[in-house]
XYZ file of C-alpha atoms in Angstrom:
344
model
C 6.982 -37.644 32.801
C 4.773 -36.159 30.037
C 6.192 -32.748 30.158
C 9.740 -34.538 30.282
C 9.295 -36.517 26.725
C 7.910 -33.495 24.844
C 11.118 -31.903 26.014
C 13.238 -34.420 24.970
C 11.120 -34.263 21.428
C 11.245 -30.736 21.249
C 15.535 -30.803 21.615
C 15.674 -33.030 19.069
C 14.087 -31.523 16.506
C 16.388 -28.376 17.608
C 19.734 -30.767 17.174
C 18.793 -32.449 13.820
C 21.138 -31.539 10.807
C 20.796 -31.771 7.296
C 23.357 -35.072 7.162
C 19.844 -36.328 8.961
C 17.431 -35.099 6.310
C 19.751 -36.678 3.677
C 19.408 -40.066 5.772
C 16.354 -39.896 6.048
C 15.305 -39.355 2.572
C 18.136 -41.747 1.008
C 19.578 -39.004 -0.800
C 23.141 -37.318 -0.707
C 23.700 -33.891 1.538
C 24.491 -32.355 -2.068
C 20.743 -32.868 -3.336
C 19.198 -31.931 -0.373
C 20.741 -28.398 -0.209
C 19.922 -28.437 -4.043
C 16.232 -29.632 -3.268
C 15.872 -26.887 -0.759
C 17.851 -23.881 -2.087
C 15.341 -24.271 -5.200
C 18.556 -26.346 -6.912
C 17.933 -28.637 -10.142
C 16.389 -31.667 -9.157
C 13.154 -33.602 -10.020
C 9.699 -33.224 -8.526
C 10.301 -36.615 -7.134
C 13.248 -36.161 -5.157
C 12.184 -32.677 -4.243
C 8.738 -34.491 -2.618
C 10.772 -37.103 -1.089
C 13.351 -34.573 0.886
C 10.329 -31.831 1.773
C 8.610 -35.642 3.128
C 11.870 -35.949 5.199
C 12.001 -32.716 6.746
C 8.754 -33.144 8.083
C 9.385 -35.641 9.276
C 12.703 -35.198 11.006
C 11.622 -31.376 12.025
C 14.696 -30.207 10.308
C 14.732 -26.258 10.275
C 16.813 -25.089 7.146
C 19.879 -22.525 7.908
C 17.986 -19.703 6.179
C 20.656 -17.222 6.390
C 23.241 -18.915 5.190
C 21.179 -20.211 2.295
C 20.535 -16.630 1.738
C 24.333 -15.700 1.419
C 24.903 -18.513 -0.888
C 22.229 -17.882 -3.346
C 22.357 -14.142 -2.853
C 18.267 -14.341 -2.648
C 16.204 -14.642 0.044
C 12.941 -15.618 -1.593
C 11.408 -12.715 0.500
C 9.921 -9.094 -0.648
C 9.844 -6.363 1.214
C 6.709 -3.827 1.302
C 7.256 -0.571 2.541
C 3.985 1.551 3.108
C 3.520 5.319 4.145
C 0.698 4.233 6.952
C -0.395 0.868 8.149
C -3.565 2.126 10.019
C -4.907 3.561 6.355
C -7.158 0.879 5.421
C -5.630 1.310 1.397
C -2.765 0.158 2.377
C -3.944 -2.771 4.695
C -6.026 -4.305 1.820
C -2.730 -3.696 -0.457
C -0.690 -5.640 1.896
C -3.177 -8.470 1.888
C -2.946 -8.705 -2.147
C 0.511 -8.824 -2.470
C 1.177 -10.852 0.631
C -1.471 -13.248 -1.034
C 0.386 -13.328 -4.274
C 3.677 -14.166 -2.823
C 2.508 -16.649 -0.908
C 1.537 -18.162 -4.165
C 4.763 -17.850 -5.629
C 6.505 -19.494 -2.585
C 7.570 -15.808 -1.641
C 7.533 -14.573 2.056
C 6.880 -10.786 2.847
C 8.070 -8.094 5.461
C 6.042 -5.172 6.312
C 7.453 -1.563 6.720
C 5.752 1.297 8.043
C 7.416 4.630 7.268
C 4.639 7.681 8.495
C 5.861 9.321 5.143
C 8.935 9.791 6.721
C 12.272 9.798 4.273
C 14.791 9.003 6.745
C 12.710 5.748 7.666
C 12.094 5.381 4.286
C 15.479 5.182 4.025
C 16.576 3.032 6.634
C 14.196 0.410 5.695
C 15.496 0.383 2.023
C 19.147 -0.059 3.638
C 17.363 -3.214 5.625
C 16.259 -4.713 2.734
C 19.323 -4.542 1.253
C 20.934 -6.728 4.125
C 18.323 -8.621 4.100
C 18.908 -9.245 0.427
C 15.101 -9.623 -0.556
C 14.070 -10.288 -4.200
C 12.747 -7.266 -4.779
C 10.435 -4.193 -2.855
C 6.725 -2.905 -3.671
C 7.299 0.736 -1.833
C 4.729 3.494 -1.325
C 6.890 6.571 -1.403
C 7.314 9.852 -0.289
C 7.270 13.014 -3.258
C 11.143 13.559 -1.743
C 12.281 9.585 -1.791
C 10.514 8.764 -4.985
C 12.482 11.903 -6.734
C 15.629 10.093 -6.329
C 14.639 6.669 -6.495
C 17.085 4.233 -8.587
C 16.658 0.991 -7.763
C 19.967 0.006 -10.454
C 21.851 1.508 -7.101
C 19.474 -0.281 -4.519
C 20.476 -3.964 -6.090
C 17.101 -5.180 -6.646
C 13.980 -4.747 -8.271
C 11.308 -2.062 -7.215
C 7.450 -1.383 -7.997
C 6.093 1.344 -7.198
C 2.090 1.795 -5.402
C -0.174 4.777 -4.970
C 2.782 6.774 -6.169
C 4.843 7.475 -8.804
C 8.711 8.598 -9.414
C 9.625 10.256 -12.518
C 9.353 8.628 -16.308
C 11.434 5.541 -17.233
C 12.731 5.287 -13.960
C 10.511 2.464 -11.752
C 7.595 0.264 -12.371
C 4.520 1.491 -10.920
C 0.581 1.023 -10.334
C -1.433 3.757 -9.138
C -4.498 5.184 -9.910
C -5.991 7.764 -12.148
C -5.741 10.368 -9.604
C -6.609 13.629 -11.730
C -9.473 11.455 -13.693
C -10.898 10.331 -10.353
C -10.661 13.905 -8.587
C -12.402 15.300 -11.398
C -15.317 12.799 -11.201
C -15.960 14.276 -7.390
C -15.359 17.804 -9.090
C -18.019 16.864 -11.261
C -20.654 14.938 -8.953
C -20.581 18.183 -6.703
C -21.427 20.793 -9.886
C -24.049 18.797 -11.027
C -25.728 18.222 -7.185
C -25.546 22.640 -7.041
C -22.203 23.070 -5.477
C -19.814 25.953 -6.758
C -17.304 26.660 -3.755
C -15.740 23.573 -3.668
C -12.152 23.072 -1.943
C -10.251 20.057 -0.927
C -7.797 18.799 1.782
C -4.663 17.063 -0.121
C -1.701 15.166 1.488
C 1.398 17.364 1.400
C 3.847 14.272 1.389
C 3.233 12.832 -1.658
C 2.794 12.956 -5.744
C -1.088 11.648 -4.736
C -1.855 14.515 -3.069
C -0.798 16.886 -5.659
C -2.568 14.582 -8.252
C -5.441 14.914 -6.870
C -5.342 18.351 -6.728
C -4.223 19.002 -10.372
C -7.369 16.954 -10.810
C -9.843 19.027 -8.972
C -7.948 22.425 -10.305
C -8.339 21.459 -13.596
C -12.317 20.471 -13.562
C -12.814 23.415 -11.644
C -11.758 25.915 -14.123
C -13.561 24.487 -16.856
C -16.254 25.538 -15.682
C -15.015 28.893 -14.864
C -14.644 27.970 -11.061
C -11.731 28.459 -8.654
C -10.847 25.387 -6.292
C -9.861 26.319 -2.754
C -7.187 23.778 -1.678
C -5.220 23.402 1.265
C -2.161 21.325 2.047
C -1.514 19.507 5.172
C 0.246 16.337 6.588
C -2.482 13.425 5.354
C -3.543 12.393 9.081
C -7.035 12.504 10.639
C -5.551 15.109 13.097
C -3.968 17.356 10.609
C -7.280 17.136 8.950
C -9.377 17.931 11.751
C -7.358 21.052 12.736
C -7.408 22.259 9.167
C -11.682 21.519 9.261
C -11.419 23.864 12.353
C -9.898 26.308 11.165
C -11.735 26.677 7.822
C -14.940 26.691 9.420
C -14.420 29.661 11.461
C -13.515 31.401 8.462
C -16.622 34.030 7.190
C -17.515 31.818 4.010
C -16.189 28.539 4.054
C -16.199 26.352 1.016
C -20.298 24.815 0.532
C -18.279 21.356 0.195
C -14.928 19.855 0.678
C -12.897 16.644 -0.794
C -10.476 14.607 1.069
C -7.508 13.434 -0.923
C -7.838 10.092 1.070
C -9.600 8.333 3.344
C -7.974 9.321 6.630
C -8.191 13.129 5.866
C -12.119 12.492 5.270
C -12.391 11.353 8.784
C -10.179 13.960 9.941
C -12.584 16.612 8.415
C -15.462 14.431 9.376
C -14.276 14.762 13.442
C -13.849 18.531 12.583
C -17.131 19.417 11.146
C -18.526 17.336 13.948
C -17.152 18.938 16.642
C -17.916 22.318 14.919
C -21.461 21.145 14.965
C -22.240 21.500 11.058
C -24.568 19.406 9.403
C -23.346 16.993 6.250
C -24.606 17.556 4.223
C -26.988 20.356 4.964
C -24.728 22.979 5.935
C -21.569 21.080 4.517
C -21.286 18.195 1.451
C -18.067 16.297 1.881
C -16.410 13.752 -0.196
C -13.171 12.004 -0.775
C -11.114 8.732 -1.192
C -11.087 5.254 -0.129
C -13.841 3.461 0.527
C -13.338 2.070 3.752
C -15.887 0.269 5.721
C -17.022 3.069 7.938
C -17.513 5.695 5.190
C -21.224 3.827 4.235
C -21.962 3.993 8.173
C -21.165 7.632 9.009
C -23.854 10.097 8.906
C -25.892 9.874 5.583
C -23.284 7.550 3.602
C -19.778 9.873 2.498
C -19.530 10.037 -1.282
C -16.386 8.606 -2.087
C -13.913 7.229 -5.259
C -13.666 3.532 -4.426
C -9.763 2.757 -5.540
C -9.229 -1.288 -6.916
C -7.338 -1.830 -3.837
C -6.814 -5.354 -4.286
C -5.568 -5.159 -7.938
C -3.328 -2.497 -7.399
C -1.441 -5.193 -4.826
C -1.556 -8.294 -6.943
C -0.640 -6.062 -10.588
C 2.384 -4.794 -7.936
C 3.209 -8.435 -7.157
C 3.154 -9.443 -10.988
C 4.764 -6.097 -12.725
C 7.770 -7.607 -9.646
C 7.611 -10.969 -10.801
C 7.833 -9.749 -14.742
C 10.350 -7.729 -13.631
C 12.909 -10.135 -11.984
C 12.333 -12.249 -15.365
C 13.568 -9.594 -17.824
C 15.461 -7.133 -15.344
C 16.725 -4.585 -18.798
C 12.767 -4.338 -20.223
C 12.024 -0.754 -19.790
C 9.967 0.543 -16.954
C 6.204 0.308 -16.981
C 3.466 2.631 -15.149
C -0.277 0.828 -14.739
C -2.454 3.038 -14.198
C -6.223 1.788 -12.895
C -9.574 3.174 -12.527
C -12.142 4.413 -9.615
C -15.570 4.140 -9.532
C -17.484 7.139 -8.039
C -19.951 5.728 -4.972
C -22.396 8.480 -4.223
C -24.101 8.933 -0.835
C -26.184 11.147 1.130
C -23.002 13.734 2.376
C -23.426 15.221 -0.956
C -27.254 15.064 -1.569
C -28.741 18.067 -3.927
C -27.683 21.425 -2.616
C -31.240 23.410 -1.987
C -31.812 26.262 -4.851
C -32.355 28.559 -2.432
C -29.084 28.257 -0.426
């Protein structure tokens, strides 16, 4: 009889129609569709018909509120990789921010790949979100206009050319030339670096570690390669079984330092006595692995919630011109690049 009354309950709720809300709350149809659709009516009345859709279960029509309004009250972030833990703190910043602003958030993962990229873009426009915080590829970001896309877009981790979208990213060349820099000073000369082939980051970080390098006379060994831990680890390979492989390597982010990581393990070298490596990210396991890896801890969390406000400025004054923010690292050194010995 139990399970017979919460059924009964349960279809209720299901059957109840706005004409209910309205009698429930002693208010016309006309203000509670204004009251809910974000319409112009006082706190008071707004209280009293939220009160009465609690109480009478009523589940709003979202997509045809949507269609009327032509917003949805929803953003869309697109990342390049949800298992890279930059982009999982991201997510949590800006899905924390909209949630402050009443705004609700879907997640896209695109593996760096431009046709997803594109398809999700195309899904946001039917879903006909307020705006997009996208992580794009070199390729996408090129031809980025978001005038054509219909709604607002910030940019994070990477940037599209001047003038053209807002973005947040990080000092990349500043930051790749502080590991350039830590690694001359601990003895190191034949430095080289793993850097993501997919996107302006990885090329950032290069010009970075390039340009360091040859102040001081030095050439940088670089390497290209998808930015995956398995990429990585095939590249480690392959470089260590070379005659004289680089004395110590950077990782242009966090999963290509455990890809070279695996590599150097299985290739039995020691970090950081036969190998110093460093990189990006400064993800929980980087303190636990071996002696410590040396690593540029990005503002992860900023980056998300300046993403979330550059939006929210953004979909107030849609013709200011586009902005780039660009944040610091801080350099964490650990024992994977401890003093080289003179003698080596």
């Amino acid at each position: 009889m139990q399970d017979h009354d919460n059924l009964t309950e349960n279809d209720c709720k299901m059957t109840v129609r706005i004409k209910d809300v309205a009698r429930a709350a002693g208010v016309s149809v006309a203000t509670v569709s204004r009251a809910l659709g974000d319409g112009p009516v006082s706190d008071e009345l707004r209280k009293k018909v939220e009160a009465a859709v609690a109480a009478t279960g009523y589940l709003p029509n979202l997509s045809a509120r949507r269609l009327r309004s032509q917003h949805s009250h929803t953003i869309g972030l697109i990342v390049s990789d949800i298992r890279n833990p930059f982009f999982t703190a991201v997510s949590r910043a800006v899905e924390d921010a909209a949630y402050a602003v009443g705004m609700r958030v879907i997640l896209c993962n695109t593996d760096e790949n431009p046709q997803k990229e594109a398809m999700y873009l195309r899904l946001m426009q039917e879903e006909r979100v307020t705006g997009v915080i996208f992580a794009p590829t070199r390729a996408t970001a090129q031809k980025l206009d978001p005038q054509q896309l219909g709604f607002p877009v910030v940019l994070i981790d990477r940037a599209a050319p001047p003038g053209q979208a807002d973005a947040v990213v990080l000092d990349n060349a500043e930051a790749a030339s502080q590991l350039v820099e830590h690694l001359l000073q601990q003895g190191y000369r034949r430095i080289g670096g793993l850097f993501g082939n997919t996107s302006t980051t990885g090329t950032e970080r290069h010009a970075g570690v390039l340009a360091a390098m040859q102040q001081h006379g030095l050439q940088a060994e670089a390497r290209f390669i998808a930015p995956t831990p398995e990429a990585a680890e095939q590249a480690m390979s392959d470089w260590l079984r070379e005659s004289s492989p680089p004395q110590a390597l950077i990782a242009s982010n966090g999963l290509v330092l455990l890809g070279m990581l695996r590599g150097a393990r299985k290739a039995g070298i020691a970090i950081p006595q036969q190998l110093a490596l460093a990189g990006f990210d400064n993800d929980n396991w980087t303190e636990l692995a071996g002696p410590g890896l040396t690593v540029i801890e990005q503002p992860v969390y900023d980056i998300g919630r300046t993403a979330m406000k550059m939006l929210l400025e953004r979909l107030e004054d849609p013709a200011r011109s586009a902005r780039k923010v660009v944040l610091s690292g801080r350099l964490i050194e650990r024992g994977s690049t401890m003093r080289l010995p003179q003698d080596k």
